[in-house]
Amino acid sequence: MWHRAVMGDLFLVRHGETEWSRSGRHTGWTDVPLTEHGREEARRLAPLIRPLRIQAAFVSPLRRARETARLIGVPDARVDADLREWDYGGYEGVTTPEIQRGRPGWFLFTDGVAPGPPDHPGESPEQVGERADRMLAKADAALAGTGGAVVLIAHGHFLRVLTARRLGLPARHGALFQLATGALGRLGTEHGRPVVAGWNIRAPQ
């Protein structure tokens, strides 16, 4: 059964759809809510989360993530600022095609972002990777000596970078791990080495 196969693993949940994610706008600090479809995406994950023996759950402070945490059945997840989405700086709210009109060939995971306002100057891939490393250390501390699971509810680009770092890859290799809204990833081990044990998992509709 599902819950017998996953003890001690790290589960990554991307929040459900928002209006900005649907239109492809880079959504870092802007606190947009879930759409009704996004809420339904989150609800469909609840049967996959419910059987887990959760040792710890952490959630981004942004409401799209916190609402997702509630809808999947972990309303008491600990808010942690290290789980916030990539700070897109001057590209907040802008789509990739719009950016590429001025910067042909631009790619977030290698080129980073344009500078933003003083309170949101933007982050390089390496800076996002540093946050991911801190979050992984907290997850490992929660997992130590337990048979439980740790659940992280956060954002697409950040969770992709975190996955790369878990596998020992540079932050820019997060580009390899596309993660849909309202989807689940599972990071485990095989022979003591970190592996992707499941990806873009959704419950049957």
Short mmCIF file of C-alpha atoms in Angstrom, two decimals:
data_model
loop_
_atom_site.label_atom_id
_atom_site.label_comp_id
_atom_site.label_asym_id
_atom_site.label_seq_id
_atom_site.Cartn_x
_atom_site.Cartn_y
_atom_site.Cartn_z
CA MET A 1 0.00 0.00 0.00
CA TRP A 2 0.98 3.64 -0.50
CA HIS A 3 1.66 4.38 3.18
CA ARG A 4 3.78 1.27 3.68
CA ALA A 5 6.21 2.29 0.94
CA VAL A 6 7.03 5.84 1.96
CA MET A 7 8.16 5.99 5.58
CA GLY A 8 11.07 8.34 6.14
CA ASP A 9 10.59 10.11 2.82
CA LEU A 10 10.25 13.77 1.98
CA PHE A 11 7.01 14.81 0.28
CA LEU A 12 6.87 18.00 -1.75
CA VAL A 13 3.50 19.60 -2.47
CA ARG A 14 3.14 22.43 -4.94
CA HIS A 15 0.18 24.66 -4.14
CA GLY A 16 -2.90 24.55 -6.34
CA GLU A 17 -3.57 26.76 -9.32
CA THR A 18 -3.79 30.56 -9.03
CA GLU A 19 -4.82 33.10 -11.65
CA TRP A 20 -1.16 34.01 -12.09
CA SER A 21 0.10 30.43 -12.40
CA ARG A 22 -2.62 29.77 -14.99
CA SER A 23 -1.46 32.73 -17.08
CA GLY A 24 2.27 32.00 -16.63
CA ARG A 25 3.08 35.13 -14.62
CA HIS A 26 6.07 34.79 -12.30
CA THR A 27 4.58 34.81 -8.81
CA GLY A 28 7.12 35.32 -6.05
CA TRP A 29 6.02 37.52 -3.18
CA THR A 30 2.64 38.57 -4.61
CA ASP A 31 0.10 36.93 -2.31
CA VAL A 32 -2.51 35.71 -4.79
CA PRO A 33 -5.16 33.19 -3.67
CA LEU A 34 -5.99 29.83 -5.17
CA THR A 35 -8.61 29.62 -7.89
CA GLU A 36 -11.53 27.28 -7.30
CA HIS A 37 -9.81 24.81 -9.61
CA GLY A 38 -6.66 25.19 -7.47
CA ARG A 39 -8.66 24.38 -4.35
CA GLU A 40 -10.00 21.27 -6.01
CA GLU A 41 -6.46 20.26 -7.05
CA ALA A 42 -5.43 20.51 -3.40
CA ARG A 43 -8.43 18.58 -2.11
CA ARG A 44 -7.63 15.71 -4.46
CA LEU A 45 -4.24 15.30 -2.76
CA ALA A 46 -5.76 14.74 0.68
CA PRO A 47 -6.29 10.97 0.21
CA LEU A 48 -2.59 10.61 -0.67
CA ILE A 49 -1.45 12.56 2.38
CA ARG A 50 -3.90 11.11 4.91
CA PRO A 51 -2.27 7.65 5.27
CA LEU A 52 1.20 9.07 5.99
CA ARG A 53 2.64 9.10 9.48
CA ILE A 54 3.75 12.71 9.29
CA GLN A 55 6.66 13.53 11.55
CA ALA A 56 6.72 17.21 10.56
CA ALA A 57 5.09 19.50 8.02
CA PHE A 58 6.33 22.90 6.89
CA VAL A 59 4.58 25.48 4.72
CA SER A 60 5.48 28.71 2.93
CA PRO A 61 4.05 31.85 4.55
CA LEU A 62 2.14 32.79 1.37
CA ARG A 63 -1.58 32.13 1.50
CA ARG A 64 -1.75 30.00 -1.65
CA ALA A 65 0.54 27.52 0.11
CA ARG A 66 -1.17 27.83 3.50
CA GLU A 67 -4.58 27.25 1.94
CA THR A 68 -3.22 24.21 0.14
CA ALA A 69 -1.85 22.87 3.45
CA ARG A 70 -5.30 23.16 5.00
CA LEU A 71 -7.05 21.50 2.07
CA ILE A 72 -4.66 18.52 1.96
CA GLY A 73 -5.22 17.92 5.68
CA VAL A 74 -2.16 19.46 7.38
CA PRO A 75 -3.54 22.75 8.76
CA ASP A 76 -0.98 22.82 11.57
CA ALA A 77 2.04 22.85 9.24
CA ARG A 78 4.80 25.06 10.58
CA VAL A 79 5.23 28.30 8.60
CA ASP A 80 8.83 28.69 7.41
CA ALA A 81 10.06 31.65 5.35
CA ASP A 82 12.75 29.51 3.73
CA LEU A 83 9.94 27.85 1.73
CA ARG A 84 8.83 31.05 0.02
CA GLU A 85 8.98 31.18 -3.76
CA TRP A 86 11.96 32.49 -5.76
CA ASP A 87 12.24 36.28 -5.45
CA TYR A 88 11.80 37.28 -9.10
CA GLY A 89 12.86 40.88 -8.50
CA GLY A 90 11.99 42.99 -11.53
CA TYR A 91 10.31 40.04 -13.23
CA GLU A 92 7.53 39.69 -10.67
CA GLY A 93 4.22 39.35 -12.49
CA VAL A 94 5.89 39.06 -15.91
CA THR A 95 5.65 36.01 -18.19
CA THR A 96 8.61 34.26 -19.81
CA PRO A 97 7.59 35.29 -23.39
CA GLU A 98 7.39 38.92 -22.24
CA ILE A 99 10.88 38.72 -20.70
CA GLN A 100 12.31 37.05 -23.79
CA ARG A 101 11.13 39.88 -26.02
CA GLY A 102 13.77 42.01 -24.33
CA ARG A 103 16.21 39.19 -23.47
CA PRO A 104 16.09 36.57 -26.23
CA GLY A 105 16.90 33.10 -24.89
CA TRP A 106 16.47 34.15 -21.25
CA PHE A 107 16.09 31.16 -18.90
CA LEU A 108 15.38 31.57 -15.21
CA PHE A 109 17.50 28.70 -13.93
CA THR A 110 20.68 29.93 -15.61
CA ASP A 111 20.17 33.67 -16.09
CA GLY A 112 18.44 34.68 -12.87
CA VAL A 113 16.26 37.79 -12.69
CA ALA A 114 16.40 41.55 -13.16
CA PRO A 115 16.90 43.68 -10.03
CA GLY A 116 13.70 44.61 -8.24
CA PRO A 117 12.71 47.09 -5.51
CA PRO A 118 14.78 47.32 -2.32
CA ASP A 119 12.53 44.95 -0.37
CA HIS A 120 12.50 42.41 -3.23
CA PRO A 121 15.83 42.75 -5.05
CA GLY A 122 15.64 39.33 -6.69
CA GLU A 123 17.55 36.07 -6.13
CA SER A 124 20.13 34.18 -8.14
CA PRO A 125 19.72 30.41 -8.58
CA GLU A 126 22.51 29.95 -6.06
CA GLN A 127 20.74 32.07 -3.45
CA VAL A 128 17.58 30.02 -3.85
CA GLY A 129 19.76 26.93 -3.49
CA GLU A 130 21.09 28.21 -0.18
CA ARG A 131 17.54 28.51 1.16
CA ALA A 132 16.79 25.03 -0.13
CA ASP A 133 19.83 23.67 1.69
CA ARG A 134 18.64 25.25 4.94
CA MET A 135 15.20 23.74 4.46
CA LEU A 136 16.64 20.31 3.76
CA ALA A 137 18.66 20.50 6.97
CA LYS A 138 15.47 21.20 8.93
CA ALA A 139 13.67 18.32 7.21
CA ASP A 140 16.56 15.95 7.94
CA ALA A 141 16.53 16.98 11.60
CA ALA A 142 12.81 16.15 11.75
CA LEU A 143 13.37 12.80 10.05
CA ALA A 144 16.32 11.76 12.20
CA GLY A 145 15.62 8.59 14.14
CA THR A 146 11.98 8.37 13.07
CA GLY A 147 9.94 6.26 10.70
CA GLY A 148 7.75 9.18 9.75
CA ALA A 149 7.53 11.43 6.73
CA VAL A 150 8.14 15.15 6.28
CA VAL A 151 5.80 17.21 4.10
CA LEU A 152 6.80 20.54 2.53
CA ILE A 153 4.05 22.69 0.98
CA ALA A 154 5.46 25.42 -1.19
CA HIS A 155 6.01 26.67 -4.74
CA GLY A 156 7.04 25.24 -8.08
CA HIS A 157 10.39 26.85 -8.81
CA PHE A 158 11.59 26.65 -5.22
CA LEU A 159 10.67 22.97 -4.90
CA ARG A 160 12.46 22.23 -8.16
CA VAL A 161 15.65 23.80 -6.82
CA LEU A 162 15.23 21.93 -3.53
CA THR A 163 14.95 18.65 -5.45
CA ALA A 164 18.15 19.36 -7.34
CA ARG A 165 19.98 20.15 -4.11
CA ARG A 166 18.63 16.99 -2.45
CA LEU A 167 20.16 14.98 -5.29
CA GLY A 168 23.51 16.77 -4.95
CA LEU A 169 23.03 18.82 -8.12
CA PRO A 170 23.60 22.55 -8.63
CA ALA A 171 20.55 24.73 -8.09
CA ARG A 172 20.26 25.44 -11.83
CA HIS A 173 19.46 21.77 -12.41
CA GLY A 174 16.06 22.39 -10.86
CA ALA A 175 15.14 23.07 -14.48
CA LEU A 176 14.97 19.30 -14.96
CA PHE A 177 12.09 18.76 -12.52
CA GLN A 178 8.92 20.38 -13.83
CA LEU A 179 6.24 20.24 -11.12
CA ALA A 180 2.58 20.98 -11.87
CA THR A 181 0.20 22.87 -9.61
CA GLY A 182 -1.56 20.65 -7.10
CA ALA A 183 0.96 17.85 -7.61
CA LEU A 184 3.09 15.82 -5.26
CA GLY A 185 6.73 14.78 -5.42
CA ARG A 186 8.38 12.14 -3.27
CA LEU A 187 12.09 12.14 -2.48
CA GLY A 188 13.47 8.98 -0.91
CA THR A 189 16.62 6.89 -0.85
CA GLU A 190 17.91 3.79 -2.54
CA HIS A 191 20.95 2.03 -1.09
CA GLY A 192 21.55 5.10 1.05
CA ARG A 193 21.52 7.54 -1.86
CA PRO A 194 18.83 10.19 -2.51
CA VAL A 195 16.46 9.47 -5.37
CA VAL A 196 13.25 10.78 -6.91
CA ALA A 197 10.80 8.07 -5.86
CA GLY A 198 7.70 9.70 -7.38
CA TRP A 199 6.92 12.86 -9.31
CA ASN A 200 3.88 14.90 -10.43
CA ILE A 201 1.65 12.50 -8.49
CA ARG A 202 -2.05 13.25 -8.43
CA ALA A 203 -5.01 11.28 -7.15
CA PRO A 204 -7.34 9.86 -9.80
CA GLN A 205 -10.22 12.20 -10.52
#
